[in-house]
């Protein structure tokens, strides 16, 4: 199988985000492989072990320094990387077109894996747009995946522990959720080996990425800090419990 | 803008409160509202929709067979069909569990821009506010295109009555059932009786302070008493005390309840990413120096194993 994994270079979730010009974030913070994409790469490795002879290609749209995220995917077990390099900030419609064009050029794909969302823009949609451009079926928040008789049997999770199981014909697009697997933690030799794996750099003009019929553009950004001023509830556990119940009833009005 | 279509979610034959709130939000910037209802219309549903400002109610008729009717690809195609048929140039739905699997499909099929998890939307200008970077940033996003799609965060706006005259239209979608994606099975365990995390008014969540799996039942019991949804920090999930579906935080659910009661949760930056938009945060913690104690509305220093049973006793 030819397995493509779309990965994104995102700020570390623990980083403090600072905003510049009310429009973008200060990019000096550490960036890494989007956590949900780690599950996608890991699942690709699982599939490769099941179907010997498979190849895993990690694809990323981003600036030059996104190469480090591709290296992380290579250290986890991807065979090679494709970097669609751009300095531009791309919305989901353009990103999907770029990833689609890169995979078409390199392909054909038997399966495309992504994370269910990126932790920076939290758009939750690129996997569906890639699917629509290829006319491949798509599912998201996958928590289990099996290949049987040339089909993908995928269980996806809704909230509240509810699940749905789908039968997808290949090729298909699958958005990985956290329950899918435990991400591979690369060993030092894996990291060393990944440095020798090839990364091909492509650009939007050479891929002839078509213009999208719409756009989503960030026009302003403000830090989301809610200043809360804690009041202390003291006393015996019984008195504290009584006060909590009073607050729920009288202030929050969520209990009758 | 010509016409705004709102995808309605129904539960137990009632329009969900979160859907009514979305109608209120849409009504602030749109003159005429169209509701898209997919699982059958009753008198009760039309009354609720008309009482909140919906002018046109569309009964989107889907095949009866649940494996077809519940297939998100079928539902998305039906919404797209309605959008084209009724020339809807704005489509809204909830960023609910179902909505997260529906609205991106709709946007992809329409090749239209989409912002998910909006806390505010201006349907005239196409501007939407949504949080990014795990709740650290509020971004204002300008959508442009022929049709614009918005996913609205449940509980972003409370419903307000706005009675109007509503007419009902029946729309049958005769499009072929997709062959490349089939729904084989679905299971609704836990949906009955237990509150959905993203839609609950009260969430009571437990973390490391619960110490083990058995103790976590205290959170679940207390949630039942309070008619709240039980939640958990990542630690509790990683330790295997509760399933992943309970997790609130950066890599779990993002929630905006009226009240979030954090018990034995230290309040990491990743946990705050999932619950910082709660209207009120009550923190129960033995450690007065825990991060959450400095960033809540009520800090309750003490042992949750003493305080929670007291709450249950007094209710």
Coordinates of C-alpha atoms in Angstrom, one line a residue:
Chain A
X1 CA 0.0 0.0 0.0
X2 CA 1.0 3.6 -0.7
X3 CA 0.1 5.4 2.5
X4 CA 0.2 9.2 2.7
X5 CA 0.2 10.9 6.1
X6 CA -0.5 14.6 6.2
X7 CA 1.3 16.3 9.0
X8 CA 1.3 19.8 10.4
X9 CA 4.0 21.8 12.1
X10 CA 2.3 23.4 15.1
X11 CA 3.4 25.3 18.3
X12 CA 4.0 23.1 21.3
X13 CA 0.8 22.9 23.3
X14 CA 2.7 23.9 26.5
X15 CA 4.1 27.1 24.9
X16 CA 3.0 30.5 25.9
X17 CA 1.5 32.1 22.8
X18 CA 2.2 35.8 22.2
X19 CA 0.4 37.8 19.6
X20 CA 2.1 40.2 17.2
X21 CA 0.3 43.2 15.5
X22 CA -3.0 41.8 16.7
X23 CA -2.8 39.4 13.7
X24 CA -0.4 36.5 14.2
X25 CA 1.5 34.6 16.8
X26 CA 5.1 35.2 17.8
X27 CA 6.8 32.2 16.1
X28 CA 9.9 31.9 18.3
X29 CA 8.1 29.2 20.4
X30 CA 9.0 25.6 19.9
X31 CA 7.1 23.9 17.0
X32 CA 6.5 20.2 16.7
X33 CA 4.5 17.5 15.0
X34 CA 0.7 18.0 15.6
X35 CA -0.2 15.6 18.4
X36 CA -3.1 14.0 16.5
X37 CA -0.8 13.5 13.5
X38 CA 1.4 11.3 15.7
X39 CA -1.5 8.9 15.9
X40 CA -1.8 9.0 12.1
X41 CA 1.9 8.3 11.5
X42 CA 1.8 5.5 14.1
X43 CA -1.3 3.9 12.4
X44 CA 0.5 4.1 9.1
X45 CA 3.4 2.1 10.6
X46 CA 0.9 -0.5 12.0
X47 CA -0.5 -0.9 8.5
X48 CA 2.9 -1.2 6.9
X49 CA 3.7 -4.0 9.3
X50 CA 0.5 -5.7 8.3
X51 CA 1.0 -5.2 4.5
X52 CA 4.7 -5.8 3.8
X53 CA 6.1 -3.7 1.0
X54 CA 4.0 -0.7 1.9
X55 CA 5.5 2.7 1.7
X56 CA 4.7 5.6 4.1
X57 CA 5.1 9.2 2.8
X58 CA 4.7 12.1 5.2
X59 CA 3.4 15.2 3.5
X60 CA 3.5 18.7 5.0
X61 CA 2.6 22.2 3.9
X62 CA 4.6 24.9 5.7
X63 CA 7.6 27.0 5.9
X64 CA 11.2 25.7 5.5
X65 CA 11.4 24.9 9.3
X66 CA 8.4 22.5 9.0
X67 CA 11.1 20.1 7.8
X68 CA 11.8 19.3 11.5
X69 CA 8.2 18.0 11.8
X70 CA 8.7 15.8 8.7
X71 CA 11.9 14.5 10.3
X72 CA 9.8 13.6 13.4
X73 CA 7.4 11.6 11.2
X74 CA 10.4 9.9 9.5
X75 CA 11.9 9.0 12.9
X76 CA 8.6 7.5 13.9
X77 CA 8.7 5.3 10.8
X78 CA 7.7 7.2 7.6
X79 CA 9.9 6.3 4.7
X80 CA 10.2 9.7 3.0
X81 CA 8.8 13.2 3.2
X82 CA 7.3 15.7 0.9
X83 CA 7.4 19.4 2.0
X84 CA 5.2 21.8 0.1
X85 CA 7.2 24.9 1.0
X86 CA 5.4 28.2 1.3
X87 CA 5.9 31.4 3.3
X88 CA 2.2 32.1 3.0
X89 CA -0.4 31.4 5.6
X90 CA -2.8 29.0 3.9
X91 CA -6.4 28.4 4.9
X92 CA -7.9 24.9 4.8
X93 CA -9.3 25.3 1.3
X94 CA -5.8 26.1 -0.1
X95 CA -4.0 23.6 2.2
X96 CA -6.2 20.8 1.0
X97 CA -5.6 21.8 -2.6
X98 CA -1.8 21.8 -2.1
X99 CA -1.7 18.5 -0.3
X100 CA -4.0 17.0 -2.9
X101 CA -1.7 18.2 -5.7
X102 CA 1.4 16.9 -4.0
X103 CA -0.2 13.5 -3.5
X104 CA -1.5 13.4 -7.1
X105 CA 2.0 14.2 -8.3
X106 CA 3.7 11.6 -6.1
X107 CA 0.9 8.9 -5.9
X108 CA -1.2 7.0 -6.4
X109 CA -2.5 6.8 -2.8
X110 CA -4.2 3.8 -1.4
X111 CA -4.8 5.5 1.9
X112 CA -4.4 9.0 3.3
X113 CA -4.2 9.5 7.0
X114 CA -4.4 12.8 8.9
X115 CA -5.0 13.9 12.5
X116 CA -8.6 14.7 13.3
X117 CA -7.6 18.3 13.8
X118 CA -4.6 20.5 14.3
X119 CA -4.0 22.0 17.7
X120 CA -3.2 25.5 16.3
X121 CA -6.1 26.5 14.1
X122 CA -8.4 23.7 15.2
X123 CA -10.2 23.8 11.8
X124 CA -11.3 20.1 11.8
X125 CA -11.9 20.1 8.1
X126 CA -8.8 19.5 5.9
X127 CA -9.3 15.7 5.8
X128 CA -12.8 16.2 4.4
X129 CA -11.6 18.7 1.8
X130 CA -8.8 16.3 0.7
X131 CA -11.4 13.6 0.4
X132 CA -13.7 15.7 -1.7
X133 CA -10.9 16.7 -4.0
X134 CA -10.0 13.1 -4.6
X135 CA -13.6 11.9 -4.4
X136 CA -12.4 9.4 -1.7
X137 CA -14.6 8.5 1.3
X138 CA -13.6 10.2 4.6
X139 CA -14.1 9.5 8.3
X140 CA -12.8 11.3 11.3
X141 CA -11.9 10.7 14.9
X142 CA -11.0 7.1 14.1
X143 CA -10.3 4.9 17.1
X144 CA -9.8 1.6 15.3
X145 CA -8.8 0.6 11.8
X146 CA -8.6 -2.8 10.1
X147 CA -8.1 -3.7 6.5
X148 CA -10.3 -6.6 5.4
X149 CA -11.0 -7.8 1.8
X150 CA -9.6 -4.6 0.4
X151 CA -11.8 -2.4 2.5
X152 CA -11.1 -0.3 5.6
X153 CA -13.2 -1.1 8.6
X154 CA -13.0 2.0 10.8
X155 CA -14.6 2.7 14.1
X156 CA -15.0 6.4 14.9
X157 CA -15.9 8.0 18.2
X158 CA -18.6 10.6 18.8
X159 CA -18.5 12.1 22.2
X160 CA -19.9 10.3 25.3
X161 CA -18.3 7.0 24.3
X162 CA -20.7 6.6 21.4
X163 CA -19.1 4.9 18.4
X164 CA -19.9 4.2 14.7
X165 CA -18.3 1.7 12.5
X166 CA -17.9 2.3 8.8
X167 CA -16.9 0.2 5.8
X168 CA -14.8 2.3 3.4
X169 CA -13.6 1.3 0.0
X170 CA -10.0 2.1 -0.7
X171 CA -8.5 4.6 -1.3
X172 CA -9.9 6.5 1.6
X173 CA -9.1 9.4 4.0
X174 CA -9.0 8.7 7.7
X175 CA -8.7 11.4 10.5
X176 CA -6.9 9.8 13.4
X177 CA -8.3 10.3 17.0
X178 CA -6.5 9.9 20.2
X179 CA -8.0 6.5 20.9
X180 CA -6.5 4.9 17.7
X181 CA -3.1 3.9 19.2
X182 CA -0.3 4.9 21.4
X183 CA 2.2 7.1 19.4
X184 CA 5.5 5.6 18.6
X185 CA 8.3 7.1 20.7
X186 CA 11.4 7.1 18.4
X187 CA 14.6 5.8 19.8
X188 CA 17.9 7.6 19.3
X189 CA 18.9 5.2 16.5
X190 CA 15.5 5.9 14.8
X191 CA 16.3 9.6 15.0
X192 CA 19.8 9.1 13.5
X193 CA 18.4 6.9 10.7
X194 CA 15.7 9.5 9.9
X195 CA 18.3 12.1 9.0
X196 CA 19.3 10.0 6.0
X197 CA 15.7 9.5 4.7
X198 CA 14.8 11.7 1.8
X199 CA 12.6 14.9 1.9
X200 CA 11.6 16.3 -1.4
X201 CA 10.7 20.0 -1.5
X202 CA 7.9 21.3 -3.7
X203 CA 6.4 24.7 -4.2
X204 CA 2.8 25.8 -4.8
X205 CA 3.6 27.2 -8.3
X206 CA 5.3 24.1 -9.5
X207 CA 2.3 22.0 -8.3
X208 CA -0.1 24.3 -10.1
X209 CA -2.3 24.6 -7.1
X210 CA -5.6 26.1 -8.3
X211 CA -7.2 29.0 -6.6
X212 CA -10.1 28.2 -4.2
X213 CA -13.5 29.7 -4.8
X214 CA -13.6 31.0 -1.2
X215 CA -11.3 31.8 1.7
X216 CA -11.0 32.0 5.5
X217 CA -8.7 34.8 6.6
X218 CA -7.7 35.7 10.1
X219 CA -8.3 39.4 10.5
X220 CA -7.5 39.8 14.2
X221 CA -6.2 37.9 17.1
X222 CA -6.5 38.7 20.8
X223 CA -5.2 36.8 23.8
X224 CA -7.9 34.8 25.4
X225 CA -7.4 35.4 29.1
X226 CA -10.2 35.4 31.4
X227 CA -9.3 37.1 34.6
X228 CA -11.0 35.3 37.3
X229 CA -10.8 36.5 40.9
X230 CA -11.1 33.5 43.1
X231 CA -13.1 33.7 46.3
X232 CA -12.3 31.1 49.0
X233 CA -14.9 28.8 50.5
X234 CA -13.7 27.7 53.9
X235 CA -15.1 25.9 56.9
X236 CA -15.9 22.2 57.5
X237 CA -16.5 20.0 54.5
X238 CA -20.2 20.1 55.4
X239 CA -20.2 23.9 55.3
X240 CA -18.2 24.0 52.1
X241 CA -20.6 21.6 50.5
X242 CA -23.6 23.7 51.6
X243 CA -22.0 26.8 50.1
X244 CA -21.3 25.1 46.8
X245 CA -24.9 24.0 46.6
X246 CA -26.1 27.5 47.4
X247 CA -23.8 28.9 44.6
X248 CA -25.1 26.4 42.1
X249 CA -28.7 27.3 43.0
X250 CA -28.6 31.0 43.6
X251 CA -25.7 32.4 41.5
X252 CA -25.3 30.0 38.6
X253 CA -29.0 29.0 38.7
X254 CA -28.2 25.5 37.4
X255 CA -29.9 23.7 40.2
X256 CA -33.5 24.1 41.3
Chain B
X1 CA -26.8 37.5 2.2
X2 CA -30.0 35.9 0.9
X3 CA -30.9 33.1 3.3
X4 CA -29.4 31.4 6.3
X5 CA -30.1 27.7 6.8
X6 CA -29.6 26.2 10.3
X7 CA -29.1 22.4 10.8
X8 CA -31.2 21.5 13.8
X9 CA -30.4 18.8 16.3
X10 CA -33.3 17.0 18.0
X11 CA -33.3 14.8 21.0
X12 CA -36.2 12.9 22.6
X13 CA -38.6 14.8 20.2
X14 CA -37.4 18.2 21.4
X15 CA -35.1 20.7 19.7
X16 CA -31.9 20.8 21.7
X17 CA -31.4 23.9 23.8
X18 CA -28.0 24.3 22.1
X19 CA -29.8 24.4 18.7
X20 CA -32.3 27.0 20.0
X21 CA -29.3 29.1 21.2
X22 CA -27.8 28.9 17.7
X23 CA -31.1 30.2 16.2
X24 CA -30.9 33.1 18.6
X25 CA -27.3 33.9 17.5
X26 CA -28.3 33.6 13.8
X27 CA -31.3 35.9 14.3
X28 CA -29.1 38.7 15.4
X29 CA -27.7 39.2 11.9
X30 CA -30.1 37.4 9.6
X31 CA -33.6 38.6 8.7
X32 CA -35.0 35.3 7.6
X33 CA -34.1 31.9 9.0
X34 CA -34.6 28.5 7.6
X35 CA -34.3 25.4 9.9
X36 CA -33.2 22.1 8.4
X37 CA -34.6 19.1 10.4
X38 CA -33.5 15.7 9.4
X39 CA -35.2 13.1 11.6
X40 CA -38.8 14.0 11.2
X41 CA -40.9 16.9 12.3
X42 CA -43.6 17.0 15.0
X43 CA -45.9 19.7 16.1
X44 CA -43.8 20.2 19.2
X45 CA -40.7 20.8 17.1
X46 CA -42.3 23.3 14.8
X47 CA -43.7 25.2 17.8
X48 CA -40.3 25.4 19.4
X49 CA -38.7 26.6 16.2
X50 CA -41.3 29.2 15.5
X51 CA -41.1 30.4 19.1
X52 CA -37.4 31.1 18.6
X53 CA -37.6 33.0 15.3
X54 CA -37.5 30.4 12.5
X55 CA -39.6 31.4 9.4
X56 CA -39.2 28.3 7.3
X57 CA -39.0 24.8 8.6
X58 CA -37.6 22.3 6.1
X59 CA -38.5 18.6 6.7
X60 CA -35.5 17.0 5.0
X61 CA -36.8 13.5 4.4
X62 CA -34.1 10.8 4.5
X63 CA -34.5 7.1 3.9
X64 CA -36.0 5.2 6.9
X65 CA -33.3 2.6 7.1
X66 CA -31.1 3.8 10.0
X67 CA -27.8 2.6 8.4
X68 CA -28.6 5.0 5.6
X69 CA -30.2 7.8 7.6
X70 CA -27.4 8.0 10.1
X71 CA -24.6 7.8 7.6
X72 CA -22.9 11.3 7.9
X73 CA -22.1 11.2 4.2
X74 CA -25.9 10.8 3.4
X75 CA -26.8 13.6 5.8
X76 CA -24.2 16.0 4.5
X77 CA -25.4 15.3 0.9
X78 CA -29.0 16.1 2.1
X79 CA -27.9 19.4 3.6
X80 CA -26.0 20.3 0.5
X81 CA -29.1 19.4 -1.6
X82 CA -31.2 21.7 0.6
X83 CA -28.7 24.5 0.4
X84 CA -28.7 24.4 -3.4
X85 CA -32.4 23.9 -3.7
X86 CA -33.3 26.7 -1.4
X87 CA -30.4 29.0 -2.4
X88 CA -29.1 29.1 1.2
X89 CA -25.9 31.2 1.2
X90 CA -25.2 30.7 4.9
X91 CA -25.2 27.3 6.5
X92 CA -24.9 26.9 10.3
X93 CA -24.8 23.9 12.6
X94 CA -23.5 23.0 16.0
X95 CA -19.9 22.1 16.7
X96 CA -21.4 19.2 18.5
X97 CA -20.1 15.6 18.2
X98 CA -22.5 15.0 15.2
X99 CA -21.8 18.5 13.8
X100 CA -18.0 17.9 13.7
X101 CA -18.6 15.0 11.4
X102 CA -21.3 16.8 9.4
X103 CA -20.4 20.5 8.8
X104 CA -16.9 19.8 7.4
X105 CA -18.5 17.3 4.9
X106 CA -21.0 20.0 3.9
X107 CA -18.3 22.6 3.5
X108 CA -16.1 20.2 1.5
X109 CA -19.0 19.2 -0.8
X110 CA -19.9 22.8 -1.4
X111 CA -16.3 23.8 -1.7
X112 CA -17.2 26.6 0.7
X113 CA -15.2 28.1 3.6
X114 CA -15.9 27.0 7.1
X115 CA -15.1 28.1 10.7
X116 CA -15.8 25.5 13.4
X117 CA -16.5 26.2 17.1
X118 CA -17.6 29.8 16.6
X119 CA -18.6 31.7 19.7
X120 CA -19.9 34.6 17.6
X121 CA -21.0 34.9 14.0
X122 CA -22.0 37.9 11.9
X123 CA -23.9 36.4 8.9
X124 CA -24.0 39.6 7.0
X125 CA -20.3 40.4 7.0
X126 CA -19.1 36.7 7.2
X127 CA -17.0 37.4 10.3
X128 CA -16.7 34.7 13.0
X129 CA -14.9 34.5 16.3
X130 CA -13.4 31.3 17.3
X131 CA -10.7 30.2 19.8
X132 CA -7.4 28.9 18.5
X133 CA -4.1 27.6 19.9
X134 CA -5.9 25.5 22.5
X135 CA -8.0 28.3 23.8
X136 CA -5.1 30.8 24.2
X137 CA -6.2 33.0 21.4
X138 CA -9.5 34.4 20.1
X139 CA -9.3 34.9 16.4
X140 CA -11.7 36.8 14.2
X141 CA -12.0 35.2 10.8
X142 CA -13.3 36.7 7.6
X143 CA -15.0 34.2 5.3
X144 CA -15.4 34.9 1.6
X145 CA -17.2 32.9 -1.0
X146 CA -20.6 32.2 -2.5
X147 CA -21.8 30.1 0.5
X148 CA -20.3 30.3 4.0
X149 CA -20.5 27.6 6.6
X150 CA -20.3 28.1 10.4
X151 CA -20.0 25.6 13.2
X152 CA -21.3 27.2 16.4
X153 CA -20.1 26.2 19.8
X154 CA -22.9 24.6 21.9
X155 CA -23.9 27.0 24.7
X156 CA -22.2 30.0 23.0
X157 CA -25.5 31.9 23.2
X158 CA -28.5 31.1 25.4
X159 CA -31.8 30.8 23.5
X160 CA -34.2 33.8 23.6
X161 CA -37.8 33.6 22.6
X162 CA -38.7 35.4 19.3
X163 CA -42.1 34.2 18.1
X164 CA -42.8 34.4 14.4
X165 CA -45.1 32.7 11.9
X166 CA -43.4 29.6 10.4
X167 CA -44.2 27.6 7.3
X168 CA -43.1 24.1 6.7
X169 CA -41.6 22.7 3.5
X170 CA -40.9 19.1 2.7
X171 CA -37.8 18.3 0.8
X172 CA -37.0 14.8 -0.4
X173 CA -33.5 14.1 -1.5
X174 CA -33.4 11.4 -4.1
X175 CA -29.6 11.3 -4.4
X176 CA -27.9 7.9 -4.6
X177 CA -26.6 6.4 -1.4
X178 CA -22.8 6.5 -1.5
X179 CA -21.2 3.2 -2.3
X180 CA -17.8 4.0 -1.0
X181 CA -18.8 4.6 2.7
X182 CA -21.3 2.3 4.5
X183 CA -22.3 2.6 8.1
X184 CA -22.0 -1.0 9.5
X185 CA -22.9 -0.5 13.1
X186 CA -23.5 2.2 15.7
X187 CA -23.7 2.0 19.4
X188 CA -25.4 4.5 21.6
X189 CA -24.1 3.3 24.9
X190 CA -23.8 6.0 27.6
X191 CA -25.9 8.4 25.6
X192 CA -29.0 7.4 27.4
X193 CA -29.3 8.9 30.8
X194 CA -25.8 10.5 30.9
X195 CA -25.4 14.1 29.9
X196 CA -23.3 14.8 26.9
X197 CA -20.1 16.5 28.0
X198 CA -20.1 19.4 25.4
X199 CA -23.8 20.2 26.0
X200 CA -24.0 19.9 29.8
X201 CA -24.8 22.9 32.0
X202 CA -22.8 21.5 34.8
X203 CA -19.6 19.4 34.5
X204 CA -17.9 17.8 37.4
X205 CA -14.5 16.6 36.5
X206 CA -11.9 14.5 38.4
X207 CA -8.1 14.3 38.0
X208 CA -5.1 12.9 39.7
X209 CA -6.6 13.6 43.2
X210 CA -9.0 10.7 42.7
X211 CA -6.0 8.4 43.1
X212 CA -7.5 5.3 41.4
X213 CA -10.2 3.9 39.2
X214 CA -12.5 2.8 42.0
X215 CA -12.5 6.3 43.6
X216 CA -13.5 7.8 40.3
X217 CA -17.1 6.5 40.8
X218 CA -17.4 9.3 43.3
X219 CA -17.3 11.8 40.4
X220 CA -19.8 9.7 38.4
X221 CA -22.2 9.4 41.3
X222 CA -21.9 13.1 42.2
X223 CA -22.5 14.0 38.5
X224 CA -25.7 11.9 38.5
X225 CA -26.9 13.7 41.7
X226 CA -26.2 17.1 40.2
X227 CA -27.6 16.1 36.8
X228 CA -24.2 17.0 35.5
X229 CA -21.8 15.4 33.0
X230 CA -18.8 13.7 34.4
X231 CA -15.4 14.8 33.0
X232 CA -11.8 14.0 33.6
X233 CA -8.3 15.4 33.1
X234 CA -5.8 13.6 30.9
X235 CA -4.1 11.9 33.8
X236 CA -7.3 10.1 34.7
X237 CA -7.7 8.9 31.2
X238 CA -4.1 7.9 30.7
X239 CA -4.3 5.9 33.9
X240 CA -7.2 4.1 32.5
X241 CA -9.7 5.2 35.2
X242 CA -12.2 6.4 32.6
X243 CA -12.6 6.2 28.9
X244 CA -11.1 8.8 26.6
X245 CA -14.6 10.2 25.9
X246 CA -14.5 11.8 29.4
X247 CA -11.4 13.9 28.7
X248 CA -11.6 17.7 28.9
X249 CA -8.7 19.6 27.5
X250 CA -6.5 20.3 24.6
X251 CA -6.6 16.7 23.3
X252 CA -10.1 16.1 24.7
X253 CA -13.4 18.0 24.5
X254 CA -13.6 21.7 24.6
X255 CA -16.5 22.7 26.8
X256 CA -18.3 25.8 27.9
X257 CA -20.7 24.8 30.7
X258 CA -22.4 27.2 33.1
X259 CA -20.4 25.6 35.9
X260 CA -17.3 23.5 35.8
X261 CA -16.4 21.8 39.1
X262 CA -12.8 20.6 39.0
X263 CA -12.0 18.1 41.7
X264 CA -8.4 17.1 42.3
X265 CA -7.3 18.7 39.1
X266 CA -4.2 20.8 39.2
X267 CA -5.1 22.8 36.2
X268 CA -2.4 22.4 33.5
X269 CA -2.3 24.8 30.6
X270 CA -3.6 21.8 28.4
X271 CA -6.5 21.2 30.8
X272 CA -7.5 24.9 30.8
X273 CA -7.5 24.8 27.0
X274 CA -10.6 22.7 27.2
X275 CA -12.6 24.4 29.9
X276 CA -11.4 28.0 30.3
X277 CA -14.6 29.3 28.6
X278 CA -16.8 27.9 31.4
X279 CA -18.9 30.6 32.8
X280 CA -18.0 29.6 36.4
X281 CA -15.2 27.4 37.7
X282 CA -15.2 25.9 41.1
X283 CA -12.0 24.2 42.2
X284 CA -11.9 21.6 44.9
X285 CA -8.3 20.8 45.8
X286 CA -6.1 19.9 48.8
X287 CA -3.2 21.9 47.4
X288 CA -3.9 25.6 47.7
X289 CA -1.0 26.3 45.4
X290 CA -2.4 24.3 42.5
X291 CA -2.6 26.4 39.3
X292 CA -6.4 26.0 39.1
X293 CA -6.9 27.6 42.6
X294 CA -5.5 30.9 41.2
X295 CA -7.7 30.8 38.1
X296 CA -11.1 29.9 39.2
X297 CA -14.2 31.7 40.6
X298 CA -14.5 29.7 43.8
X299 CA -11.6 27.9 45.4
X300 CA -12.5 25.2 47.9
X301 CA -9.5 24.1 49.8
X302 CA -10.0 20.6 51.2
X303 CA -10.3 17.0 50.6
X304 CA -12.6 16.0 47.8
X305 CA -13.3 12.7 49.5
X306 CA -14.9 14.7 52.4
X307 CA -16.6 17.4 50.3
X308 CA -18.2 15.4 47.5
X309 CA -20.0 12.9 49.7
X310 CA -21.3 15.9 51.7
X311 CA -22.7 17.5 48.5
X312 CA -24.4 14.3 47.7
X313 CA -25.8 14.0 51.2
X314 CA -27.2 17.5 51.2
X315 CA -28.9 17.4 47.7

